[in-house]
CSV table of C-alpha atoms in Angstrom, one decimal:
chain,number,residue,atom,x,y,z
I,1,MET,CA,-17.0,-8.8,5.1
I,2,SER,CA,-17.8,-5.8,7.3
I,3,PRO,CA,-16.0,-2.5,7.3
I,4,GLU,CA,-14.6,-3.3,10.8
I,5,THR,CA,-11.2,-4.5,9.4
I,6,SER,CA,-10.5,-1.0,8.0
I,7,THR,CA,-11.6,0.9,11.1
I,8,GLN,CA,-9.9,-1.5,13.5
I,9,LEU,CA,-6.7,-1.3,11.4
I,10,LEU,CA,-6.6,2.5,11.4
I,11,THR,CA,-7.5,2.6,15.1
I,12,ALA,CA,-4.7,0.1,16.0
I,13,LEU,CA,-2.2,2.1,13.9
I,14,GLU,CA,-3.2,5.4,15.6
I,15,ARG,CA,-2.9,3.8,19.1
I,16,SER,CA,0.6,2.6,18.3
I,17,GLY,CA,1.5,6.3,17.9
I,18,PRO,CA,5.2,6.9,17.4
I,19,ARG,CA,6.2,3.2,17.6
I,20,PRO,CA,7.4,1.9,14.2
I,21,ALA,CA,4.8,0.1,12.2
I,22,LEU,CA,7.2,-0.6,9.3
I,23,ALA,CA,10.8,-0.3,8.5
I,24,TRP,CA,11.7,-0.4,4.8
I,25,TYR,CA,15.2,-1.1,3.6
I,26,GLY,CA,15.0,0.1,0.0
I,27,GLU,CA,16.3,2.7,-2.3
I,28,ALA,CA,16.9,5.3,0.4
I,29,ALA,CA,18.5,3.1,3.0
I,30,ARG,CA,16.2,2.6,6.0
I,31,ILE,CA,12.8,4.4,6.1
I,32,GLU,CA,10.7,4.0,9.2
I,33,LEU,CA,6.9,4.8,9.4
I,34,SER,CA,5.3,5.0,12.7
I,35,GLY,CA,1.8,3.7,13.3
I,36,HIS,CA,0.5,7.3,13.1
I,37,VAL,CA,2.3,8.1,9.9
I,38,LEU,CA,1.2,4.9,8.2
I,39,ALA,CA,-2.4,5.5,9.2
I,40,ASN,CA,-2.1,9.0,7.8
I,41,TRP,CA,-0.9,7.7,4.4
I,42,VAL,CA,-3.7,5.2,4.3
I,43,ILE,CA,-6.4,7.8,5.3
I,44,LYS,CA,-5.1,10.3,2.7
I,45,SER,CA,-5.1,7.6,0.1
I,46,ILE,CA,-8.6,6.6,0.9
I,47,GLY,CA,-9.7,10.2,0.6
I,48,HIS,CA,-7.9,10.6,-2.7
I,49,LEU,CA,-9.3,7.4,-4.3
I,50,HIS,CA,-12.8,8.3,-3.1
I,51,ASP,CA,-12.9,12.0,-3.8
I,52,GLU,CA,-10.6,12.5,-6.8
I,53,ILE,CA,-10.8,9.1,-8.5
I,54,ALA,CA,-14.5,8.2,-7.5
I,55,LEU,CA,-13.5,4.6,-6.7
I,56,ASP,CA,-16.5,2.5,-6.0
I,57,PRO,CA,-16.8,-0.9,-4.3
I,58,GLU,CA,-15.9,-3.8,-6.7
I,59,ASP,CA,-13.9,-1.5,-9.0
I,60,THR,CA,-10.5,-3.0,-9.9
I,61,VAL,CA,-7.3,-1.3,-9.0
I,62,VAL,CA,-4.3,-2.7,-10.9
I,63,LEU,CA,-1.0,-2.1,-9.1
I,64,ASP,CA,1.7,-2.1,-11.8
I,65,LEU,CA,4.5,-1.3,-9.3
I,66,PRO,CA,7.5,-3.0,-7.8
I,67,ALA,CA,7.3,-4.1,-4.2
I,68,HIS,CA,7.3,-1.0,-2.0
I,69,TRP,CA,5.5,0.3,1.1
I,70,LYS,CA,3.6,2.8,-1.1
I,71,ARG,CA,2.2,-0.2,-3.0
I,72,LEU,CA,1.0,-1.6,0.3
I,73,VAL,CA,-0.6,1.7,1.2
I,74,LEU,CA,-2.5,1.8,-2.0
I,75,ALA,CA,-3.7,-1.8,-1.5
I,76,LEU,CA,-4.9,-1.0,2.0
I,77,ALA,CA,-6.8,2.1,0.8
I,78,ALA,CA,-8.4,0.3,-2.1
I,79,TRP,CA,-9.5,-2.6,0.1
I,80,SER,CA,-10.9,-0.1,2.6
I,81,LEU,CA,-13.2,1.2,-0.2
I,82,GLY,CA,-14.3,-2.3,-1.2
I,83,ALA,CA,-12.3,-2.4,-4.4
I,84,GLU,CA,-10.5,-5.4,-5.9
I,85,VAL,CA,-6.7,-5.2,-6.1
I,86,THR,CA,-4.7,-6.9,-8.8
I,87,LEU,CA,-0.9,-7.1,-8.5
I,88,LEU,CA,0.7,-7.1,-11.9
I,89,ASP,CA,3.5,-9.5,-12.6
I,90,ARG,CA,6.5,-7.3,-13.1
I,91,ASP,CA,8.4,-10.0,-14.9
I,92,ALA,CA,5.8,-10.0,-17.8
I,93,GLU,CA,5.0,-7.2,-20.2
I,94,PRO,CA,1.8,-5.4,-19.3
I,95,GLU,CA,0.1,-6.4,-22.5
I,96,ARG,CA,-3.7,-6.0,-23.1
I,97,ASP,CA,-6.0,-8.7,-24.5
I,98,ALA,CA,-8.7,-7.2,-26.7
I,99,ASP,CA,-11.3,-9.2,-24.7
I,100,ASP,CA,-10.1,-7.9,-21.3
I,101,PRO,CA,-12.3,-5.2,-19.8
I,102,ASP,CA,-10.6,-1.8,-19.4
I,103,PRO,CA,-9.1,-1.4,-15.9
I,104,ARG,CA,-10.8,1.2,-13.7
I,105,VAL,CA,-7.6,2.4,-12.1
I,106,VAL,CA,-3.9,1.7,-12.8
I,107,ALA,CA,-1.2,2.8,-10.3
I,108,THR,CA,2.1,2.5,-12.1
I,109,ASP,CA,5.6,3.8,-12.4
I,110,ARG,CA,5.4,3.4,-16.2
I,111,PRO,CA,2.3,5.4,-17.2
I,112,ASP,CA,3.0,5.1,-21.0
I,113,THR,CA,2.1,1.4,-21.3
I,114,PRO,CA,-1.0,0.2,-23.3
I,115,LEU,CA,-2.4,-1.0,-20.0
I,116,ALA,CA,-2.3,2.5,-18.5
I,117,ALA,CA,-3.6,4.0,-21.8
I,118,ASP,CA,-6.7,1.9,-21.5
I,119,ALA,CA,-7.4,2.7,-17.9
I,120,ASP,CA,-10.1,5.1,-16.8
I,121,GLU,CA,-7.7,6.6,-14.3
I,122,VAL,CA,-3.9,6.5,-14.0
I,123,LEU,CA,-2.0,7.1,-10.8
I,124,ALA,CA,1.7,7.7,-11.6
I,125,LEU,CA,4.2,7.2,-8.9
I,126,GLY,CA,7.7,5.8,-8.4
I,127,ALA,CA,8.8,3.3,-5.9
I,128,VAL,CA,10.9,5.9,-4.1
I,129,SER,CA,10.2,6.7,-0.5
I,130,LEU,CA,11.1,10.4,-0.3
I,131,ALA,CA,10.0,11.4,-3.9
I,132,PRO,CA,7.9,14.6,-3.7
I,133,ARG,CA,6.4,14.0,-7.2
I,134,PHE,CA,6.5,11.6,-10.1
I,135,ASP,CA,9.9,11.7,-11.8
I,136,GLY,CA,9.0,11.5,-15.4
I,137,PRO,CA,6.7,12.8,-18.1
I,138,LEU,CA,3.0,12.5,-17.3
I,139,PRO,CA,0.5,11.5,-20.0
I,140,ALA,CA,-2.5,13.7,-20.4
I,141,LEU,CA,-5.0,13.3,-17.5
I,142,ALA,CA,-2.7,11.1,-15.5
I,143,HIS,CA,-2.5,11.9,-11.8
I,144,ASP,CA,0.8,12.6,-10.0
I,145,TRP,CA,-0.3,10.5,-7.0
I,146,VAL,CA,2.3,11.5,-4.4
I,147,ALA,CA,1.8,15.2,-5.2
I,148,GLU,CA,-2.0,14.9,-5.1
I,149,VAL,CA,-2.4,12.6,-2.1
I,150,ARG,CA,-0.5,14.9,0.2
I,151,SER,CA,-3.3,17.5,-0.1
I,152,SER,CA,-6.0,15.0,0.9
I,153,PRO,CA,-7.6,15.4,4.3
I,154,ASP,CA,-5.9,13.9,7.4
I,155,ARG,CA,-9.2,12.6,8.7
I,156,LEU,CA,-11.8,10.2,7.1
I,157,GLY,CA,-14.8,12.1,5.7
I,158,LEU,CA,-16.8,9.1,4.6
I,159,ASP,CA,-18.4,5.9,5.9
I,160,LEU,CA,-16.3,3.0,4.7
I,161,PRO,CA,-18.0,0.1,2.8
I,162,ALA,CA,-17.2,-3.6,3.4
I,163,TRP,CA,-13.5,-4.4,3.5
I,164,SER,CA,-12.6,-6.3,0.4
I,165,GLY,CA,-9.1,-7.5,1.3
I,166,PRO,CA,-7.9,-10.7,2.8
I,167,ALA,CA,-9.0,-11.6,6.4
I,168,PRO,CA,-6.3,-11.1,9.0
I,169,GLU,CA,-4.8,-14.2,10.5
I,170,ALA,CA,-6.0,-15.2,14.0
I,171,PRO,CA,-3.8,-13.3,16.6
I,172,ALA,CA,-1.1,-15.4,18.2
I,173,ALA,CA,-1.4,-16.0,22.0
I,174,THR,CA,1.6,-13.9,23.0
I,175,GLY,CA,2.1,-10.8,25.0
I,176,THR,CA,4.7,-9.4,22.6
I,177,PRO,CA,3.3,-7.5,19.5
I,178,PRO,CA,4.6,-9.4,16.5
I,179,ARG,CA,7.2,-7.8,14.2
I,180,LEU,CA,7.5,-9.7,11.0
I,181,LEU,CA,10.3,-9.9,8.5
I,182,VAL,CA,8.6,-10.0,5.1
I,183,ALA,CA,9.9,-11.0,1.7
I,184,ASP,CA,8.8,-7.7,0.0
I,185,ASP,CA,6.3,-5.1,1.0
I,186,GLY,CA,4.1,-7.4,3.0
I,187,LEU,CA,1.4,-7.9,0.3
I,188,ALA,CA,2.4,-11.5,-0.3
I,189,ALA,CA,1.8,-12.1,3.4
I,190,ALA,CA,-1.1,-9.7,3.8
I,191,PRO,CA,-3.1,-11.8,6.4
I,192,ALA,CA,-0.1,-12.1,8.7
I,193,VAL,CA,0.9,-8.4,8.2
I,194,LEU,CA,-2.7,-7.3,9.0
I,195,ALA,CA,-2.7,-9.4,12.1
I,196,ALA,CA,0.6,-7.9,13.2
I,197,LEU,CA,-0.6,-4.3,12.7
I,198,LEU,CA,-3.9,-5.0,14.4
I,199,ALA,CA,-2.0,-6.3,17.4
I,200,GLY,CA,0.1,-3.2,17.7
I,201,GLY,CA,3.2,-4.7,16.0
I,202,GLY,CA,4.6,-4.2,12.5
I,203,PHE,CA,6.9,-5.5,9.9
I,204,VAL,CA,10.4,-5.1,8.3
I,205,GLY,CA,11.3,-5.7,4.7
I,206,PRO,CA,12.4,-6.6,2.1
I,207,ALA,CA,14.1,-9.6,3.7
I,208,ALA,CA,16.8,-9.7,1.1
I,209,GLU,CA,18.1,-6.3,2.3
I,210,VAL,CA,17.9,-7.2,6.0
I,211,SER,CA,20.9,-8.9,7.6
I,212,ALA,CA,20.5,-11.2,10.6
I,213,GLN,CA,22.0,-8.5,12.8
I,214,ARG,CA,19.6,-5.9,11.5
I,215,ALA,CA,16.7,-8.2,12.1
I,216,ARG,CA,17.7,-8.6,15.7
I,217,GLU,CA,18.1,-4.9,16.1
I,218,GLU,CA,14.6,-4.4,14.6
I,219,GLY,CA,13.1,-6.8,17.1
I,220,VAL,CA,11.9,-9.2,14.5
I,221,THR,CA,9.8,-12.0,16.1
I,222,THR,CA,8.9,-13.9,12.9
I,223,PRO,CA,11.3,-14.6,10.0
I,224,ALA,CA,10.3,-14.1,6.4
I,225,GLU,CA,9.7,-17.8,5.7
I,226,ASP,CA,7.1,-17.9,8.4
I,227,ALA,CA,5.4,-14.6,7.6
């Protein structure tokens, strides 16, 4: 797949400007990210993964995190660099099989696990929207992702490789930018979320925290079961 998905996504987010690209109902009540702000998070994350972590195409990034918009940002950045993204099952212990290859990068809120210990690089972060740094002890050589990523450039300084993420869904024939209600952070419905963002729309989640009235106020056009 060509790098066009990455550049088109960032361009679409920037063009949407101050319009909300996502609304997150989580640990800090409602958090809204405009298209510009979401693009900035992704761009900074691309820069950090490329410059500080030396992430290469086809490297594996394991996301050992609960559903959160920061997890989505990391996935978008990793896919933009041609990496493979693995979502860890949070209901299972992150055990390591002796025959499994060591993960290249693990992004986690529990950096003391055997999985993280075997990784080449560990990005420690909590699923907390407004946290300025990781709230916990950092193992030696682990990166405090939120603290570090903020210092990354606001503009891309590299040519992106082929996009390695899912292909966006075909855009719907409607004049209204879609606004999806998603079950979690949108990763389970990534093709639909990508299509919505490319069309100048956005998404709201997690659905379990969004009442029917809130969904109407958010302008949701597609319910969670259809996203």
